[in-house]
Amino acid sequence: MIEIYGHGGDRKTAAEQFGQPIAEMMDYSANMNAAGPPPGLLDYLKECLPQIVHYPDPGHRRLRGLLAERNQCTGEQLVIGNGAAECMALLLLALRPAVVGLVEPCFSEYAQLSSQYGSKIMRIYGRPELAYRADVEEICQLIPQVNLLFLGQPNNPNGVQYIFDDLKRIADTANAHKVILVIDEAFTDFIPLSQRISLQGELERYPNIIIVRSMTKFYAIPGLRLGYTISSPEMAARLRSQQVTWSVNTLAQAAGEWCLEHAADTDYEQQTIARNIKQREYLRERLTQMGCSVCPGEANYLLVELPEPWEAETFQMAMGQKGILVRSCAMYPGLSSRHIRIAVKDQEHNLQLLACWQQIFGDQQQDEQR
């Protein structure tokens, strides 16, 4: 097991465990844009290095203005954080919910942060026949028992969205019971605009909703950390009141500003979405042919159930020995010991992944026949 800190993308632990140089390992355990940062961003950040002798803008004013324009909202509705995880921490600090509701399987940080800040947790579980979505009726029955509910849209690790009518029903129920609904849209940018399902346009009707988004994943800048929330101005002010001054550093703000100003002017964003769809469906088809059960996710990762007798951690170790990191999902509540998650990368890397996968499966079959 390489998720000793509870997340994928821990290349240092993997390198120590498998005895391989970090730079030579293919990381399928973290869900970043396979294209890497937008062309030109790294050169721009080099130009920004002299600015690190000054404090960053504590109000994130230029970045907030660009995000407001992109999201067609006001700057007062936005809170910019050191990654989406800080945004979640801020809302838990500001709201202090006694009980937090989770729809498992889900992003592990929901439970980690909730416990860290003293909230009790109530869980319901997604159904395999619903691609690990929970039944909406069960979600609505959970809501009166909690103070705050986290909901992934698309959800991690299964990558699925709830349809708009179901989201509205969940939001109406939360509103009626004065429950905060936190909708995590960290991976929504990987979905074509026409297929994204969001309640952002309904925020005036639902002052209890907080939408969390990430710039880390789509623009491949996890080392800089950049995320934000969209909510009512009053809710945003409550979150900002808990934020440590200068938590969003100068280079992170500069990267966000550059991406919003320049990446949209190139084919980077559309090519990312198109490539992701093509490669995701290719991986799904090939893995299904190899006997795996693959969740029909819409994001840039796939939840895969390995065929028996494979266990997630055994398979993770076998792939790691070949220099490929995959995310074991055996510790996710609601999933089996055979579940893993893989990122979607470009064709060259995906072919290498599949070749190693096939070889490992073949070696297992040979061992069984001996």
XYZ file of C-alpha atoms in Angstrom:
370
model
C 0.000 0.000 0.000
C 1.435 3.359 -1.031
C -1.410 5.612 0.199
C 0.118 6.099 3.647
C -1.152 9.698 3.646
C -4.586 8.706 2.340
C -4.197 9.914 -1.243
C -2.779 8.993 -4.614
C 0.123 10.856 -6.170
C 2.597 10.097 -3.365
C 5.515 9.413 -5.681
C 8.150 9.658 -2.950
C 6.608 6.837 -0.923
C 6.229 4.769 -4.095
C 9.843 5.338 -5.114
C 11.027 4.254 -1.665
C 8.795 1.194 -1.685
C 9.605 0.019 -5.208
C 13.223 1.148 -5.326
C 12.850 3.145 -8.527
C 13.715 6.762 -9.385
C 10.717 9.062 -9.022
C 11.225 10.539 -12.489
C 10.953 7.113 -14.141
C 7.610 6.128 -12.607
C 4.305 6.566 -14.451
C 1.773 7.929 -11.991
C -1.754 6.684 -12.679
C -2.713 7.154 -9.026
C -3.320 10.930 -9.278
C -5.896 12.492 -11.587
C -4.097 15.318 -13.369
C -4.398 16.587 -16.921
C -2.245 14.224 -18.982
C -1.157 17.126 -21.198
C 0.641 18.787 -18.299
C 0.416 22.538 -17.660
C -0.676 24.755 -20.582
C 2.166 25.599 -23.006
C 3.848 28.798 -21.898
C 2.866 28.604 -18.234
C 6.211 27.358 -16.931
C 8.101 30.047 -18.826
C 5.752 32.667 -17.392
C 6.305 31.383 -13.856
C 10.066 31.706 -14.333
C 9.480 35.363 -15.165
C 7.454 35.691 -11.952
C 10.164 34.293 -9.672
C 11.558 37.744 -8.729
C 8.134 38.522 -7.216
C 8.672 36.042 -4.377
C 10.522 38.756 -2.433
C 7.095 40.396 -1.936
C 4.011 39.180 -0.081
C 1.224 37.776 -2.257
C -2.011 39.739 -2.615
C -4.066 38.597 0.410
C -7.277 39.540 -1.397
C -6.418 37.604 -4.587
C -8.019 40.547 -6.397
C -6.870 40.031 -9.965
C -7.413 36.279 -9.862
C -10.797 36.728 -8.247
C -11.832 39.137 -10.998
C -10.801 36.692 -13.719
C -12.606 33.818 -12.005
C -15.725 35.942 -11.623
C -15.661 36.653 -15.352
C -15.100 32.988 -16.220
C -17.872 31.753 -13.925
C -20.304 34.625 -14.590
C -20.591 35.497 -10.918
C -19.440 38.342 -8.680
C -16.109 38.501 -6.900
C -17.958 38.620 -3.581
C -19.250 35.106 -4.268
C -15.741 33.665 -4.567
C -13.260 32.366 -2.021
C -9.848 31.377 -3.389
C -7.879 28.802 -1.445
C -4.681 26.801 -1.293
C -6.314 23.991 -3.235
C -9.873 22.714 -2.971
C -8.878 20.974 0.269
C -8.243 24.306 2.002
C -11.632 25.520 0.793
C -13.253 22.489 2.422
C -11.330 23.124 5.624
C -12.476 26.750 5.638
C -16.135 25.873 5.300
C -15.915 23.311 8.092
C -14.153 25.843 10.315
C -16.670 28.562 9.511
C -19.816 26.471 9.828
C -18.811 23.971 12.542
C -21.374 21.308 11.575
C -22.086 18.886 14.397
C -22.872 16.102 11.931
C -21.559 15.742 8.371
C -23.230 13.482 5.821
C -21.207 11.502 3.283
C -22.303 9.513 0.258
C -19.712 6.754 0.010
C -17.546 6.005 -1.829
C -16.257 9.576 -1.951
C -13.139 11.736 -1.672
C -11.404 10.646 1.532
C -10.641 14.227 2.583
C -14.333 14.822 3.399
C -14.139 12.380 6.303
C -10.590 13.314 7.271
C -11.325 17.035 7.563
C -14.715 16.527 9.199
C -13.197 14.340 11.920
C -10.255 16.706 12.319
C -12.598 19.613 13.049
C -14.803 17.696 15.448
C -17.801 16.708 13.317
C -19.512 13.361 13.633
C -20.059 11.511 10.358
C -23.137 9.741 9.011
C -22.761 7.647 5.873
C -24.926 6.140 3.204
C -23.586 4.021 0.370
C -23.808 4.056 -3.385
C -25.203 1.068 -5.213
C -23.126 -0.914 -7.724
C -26.094 -1.045 -10.100
C -26.182 2.789 -10.050
C -22.447 3.038 -10.802
C -21.980 3.670 -7.060
C -24.343 6.616 -6.935
C -26.629 6.550 -3.935
C -30.366 6.325 -4.380
C -31.681 9.896 -4.259
C -34.419 8.908 -1.825
C -31.758 7.650 0.590
C -29.844 10.926 0.261
C -32.994 12.887 1.032
C -33.629 10.700 4.084
C -30.076 11.357 5.305
C -30.299 15.142 4.985
C -32.553 15.868 8.028
C -30.081 13.954 10.217
C -27.021 16.075 9.344
C -25.938 19.715 9.317
C -23.801 19.554 6.187
C -23.691 17.156 3.237
C -20.780 16.617 0.835
C -21.665 15.528 -2.698
C -19.201 14.949 -5.551
C -20.301 16.105 -9.012
C -18.679 14.230 -10.698
C -17.879 12.051 -7.748
C -14.452 10.688 -6.912
C -13.545 7.784 -7.291
C -16.355 6.617 -9.614
C -16.514 9.714 -11.840
C -20.293 9.863 -12.247
C -22.690 12.812 -12.084
C -26.187 13.071 -10.655
C -28.769 14.261 -13.162
C -30.088 17.806 -12.810
C -33.522 16.833 -11.467
C -31.920 14.692 -8.764
C -29.576 17.527 -7.799
C -32.537 19.892 -7.544
C -34.413 17.446 -5.330
C -31.389 17.063 -3.052
C -30.943 20.850 -2.925
C -34.633 21.435 -2.180
C -34.524 18.926 0.667
C -31.353 20.473 2.095
C -32.838 23.953 1.834
C -36.034 22.892 3.591
C -34.047 21.470 6.508
C -31.485 24.324 6.615
C -28.664 21.907 5.784
C -25.519 23.119 3.996
C -24.984 21.320 0.682
C -21.345 21.258 -0.458
C -21.080 20.231 -4.108
C -17.541 19.260 -5.073
C -16.998 20.033 -8.766
C -13.209 19.591 -8.754
C -13.284 17.521 -11.961
C -16.113 19.205 -13.844
C -13.758 20.956 -16.289
C -12.923 17.594 -17.895
C -16.553 17.199 -18.972
C -17.800 18.956 -22.135
C -19.634 22.144 -21.209
C -22.906 20.871 -22.681
C -22.753 17.778 -20.439
C -21.779 19.420 -17.135
C -24.538 19.291 -14.556
C -24.306 22.053 -11.964
C -26.493 24.125 -9.683
C -24.287 27.192 -9.987
C -27.030 28.989 -11.888
C -29.430 28.315 -8.999
C -27.395 29.853 -6.164
C -29.828 32.741 -5.612
C -32.505 30.165 -4.946
C -30.232 28.046 -2.736
C -28.195 30.198 -0.311
C -27.240 26.995 1.522
C -25.134 25.662 -1.387
C -21.348 25.941 -1.599
C -19.717 24.821 -4.848
C -16.057 23.777 -4.615
C -13.836 23.760 -7.701
C -10.180 23.096 -8.428
C -7.675 24.566 -10.868
C -5.081 22.010 -9.764
C -6.432 19.073 -11.760
C -7.340 20.562 -15.119
C -4.261 22.767 -15.441
C -1.922 20.160 -13.903
C -0.490 22.369 -11.142
C -0.927 20.244 -7.976
C 2.386 21.424 -6.562
C 1.112 25.008 -6.504
C -2.338 24.261 -4.998
C -5.252 26.361 -6.222
C -8.983 25.978 -5.668
C -12.034 28.130 -5.042
C -15.634 28.163 -3.888
C -18.735 29.803 -5.335
C -21.606 30.598 -2.988
C -23.726 33.469 -1.772
C -21.700 36.572 -0.826
C -22.732 36.099 2.805
C -21.505 32.501 2.851
C -18.271 33.467 1.102
C -17.601 36.130 3.740
C -17.969 33.523 6.486
C -15.419 31.281 4.794
C -12.944 34.111 4.217
C -13.120 35.030 7.903
C -11.386 31.727 8.703
C -8.629 31.960 6.099
C -5.002 32.429 7.087
C -3.555 35.541 5.441
C -1.359 34.782 2.389
C -2.379 31.118 2.209
C -2.434 31.398 -1.609
C 1.127 32.141 -2.651
C 2.356 34.504 -5.355
C 3.193 31.818 -7.920
C -0.127 30.034 -7.437
C -2.018 33.276 -8.038
C 0.143 34.065 -11.070
C -0.455 30.595 -12.504
C -4.205 30.894 -12.046
C -4.278 34.311 -13.682
C -2.202 33.138 -16.638
C -4.336 30.019 -17.196
C -7.566 31.997 -17.190
C -6.160 34.636 -19.536
C -4.236 32.454 -21.986
C -5.273 28.778 -21.889
C -8.767 29.612 -23.127
C -7.244 31.437 -26.103
C -5.519 28.264 -27.291
C -6.802 24.778 -28.088
C -5.479 23.484 -24.759
C -8.841 23.265 -23.002
C -10.827 21.749 -25.883
C -8.029 19.356 -26.805
C -7.816 18.228 -23.190
C -11.524 17.405 -23.092
C -11.516 15.642 -26.472
C -8.376 13.624 -25.691
C -9.717 12.630 -22.307
C -12.971 11.289 -23.749
C -11.219 9.320 -26.498
C -8.603 7.771 -24.230
C -11.036 7.108 -21.369
C -13.376 5.149 -23.609
C -10.442 3.291 -25.158
C -9.198 2.260 -21.714
C -12.702 1.258 -20.647
C -13.113 -0.968 -23.710
C -9.722 -2.657 -23.383
C -10.018 -3.252 -19.644
C -13.492 -4.708 -20.057
C -12.077 -7.106 -22.640
C -9.507 -8.185 -20.032
C -12.266 -9.160 -17.616
C -12.387 -6.017 -15.480
C -15.582 -4.230 -14.479
C -15.216 -0.524 -15.303
C -17.484 2.177 -13.905
C -18.966 4.479 -16.606
C -17.394 7.660 -15.246
C -17.301 11.005 -17.058
C -14.140 12.498 -15.539
C -10.429 11.905 -16.215
C -10.174 8.699 -14.197
C -11.774 5.264 -14.090
C -12.923 3.120 -11.182
C -12.002 -0.472 -12.019
C -12.981 -3.686 -10.248
C -10.389 -6.372 -10.873
C -11.523 -9.921 -11.659
C -11.067 -12.598 -9.024
C -8.707 -13.667 -7.560
C -6.954 -10.297 -7.827
C -6.854 -7.965 -4.829
C -6.251 -4.240 -5.265
C -3.138 -4.077 -3.102
C -1.576 -7.160 -4.720
C -2.177 -5.690 -8.161
C -0.858 -2.306 -7.031
C 2.374 -3.944 -5.907
C 2.725 -5.862 -9.175
C 2.239 -2.700 -11.228
C 4.562 -0.746 -8.956
C 7.346 -3.217 -9.614
C 6.953 -2.299 -13.280
C 7.155 1.408 -12.530
C 3.421 2.191 -12.745
C 1.431 3.603 -9.834
C -2.286 2.873 -9.503
C -4.630 3.910 -6.699
C -5.873 1.136 -4.460
C -9.494 1.797 -3.494
C -9.709 -1.110 -1.082
C -9.917 1.331 1.843
C -12.854 3.289 0.386
C -16.050 2.591 2.352
C -18.573 1.003 0.032
C -16.058 -0.541 -2.370
C -14.522 -4.006 -2.458
C -10.953 -5.138 -1.914
C -10.675 -5.541 -5.702
C -11.290 -1.895 -6.648
C -8.599 0.381 -8.026
C -8.677 3.791 -9.702
C -6.549 4.848 -12.642
C -6.058 8.218 -14.281
C -6.624 8.721 -18.004
C -3.437 9.724 -19.797
C -2.322 10.073 -23.420
C -2.242 7.191 -25.882
C 1.476 6.471 -25.525
C 1.299 6.058 -21.762
C -2.032 4.237 -21.860
C -0.577 1.639 -24.232
C 2.293 1.067 -21.799
C -0.192 0.739 -18.950
C -2.270 -1.824 -20.834
C 0.786 -3.821 -21.900
C 1.954 -4.128 -18.288
C -1.587 -4.908 -17.145
C -1.908 -7.686 -19.721
C 1.495 -9.096 -18.783
C 0.610 -9.204 -15.082
C -2.707 -10.904 -15.808
C -0.896 -13.366 -18.085
C 1.700 -14.157 -15.435
C -1.092 -14.860 -12.948
C -2.798 -17.258 -15.365
C 0.471 -19.096 -15.959
C 1.018 -19.448 -12.211
C -2.475 -20.911 -11.818
C -1.839 -23.464 -14.577
C 1.412 -24.732 -13.049
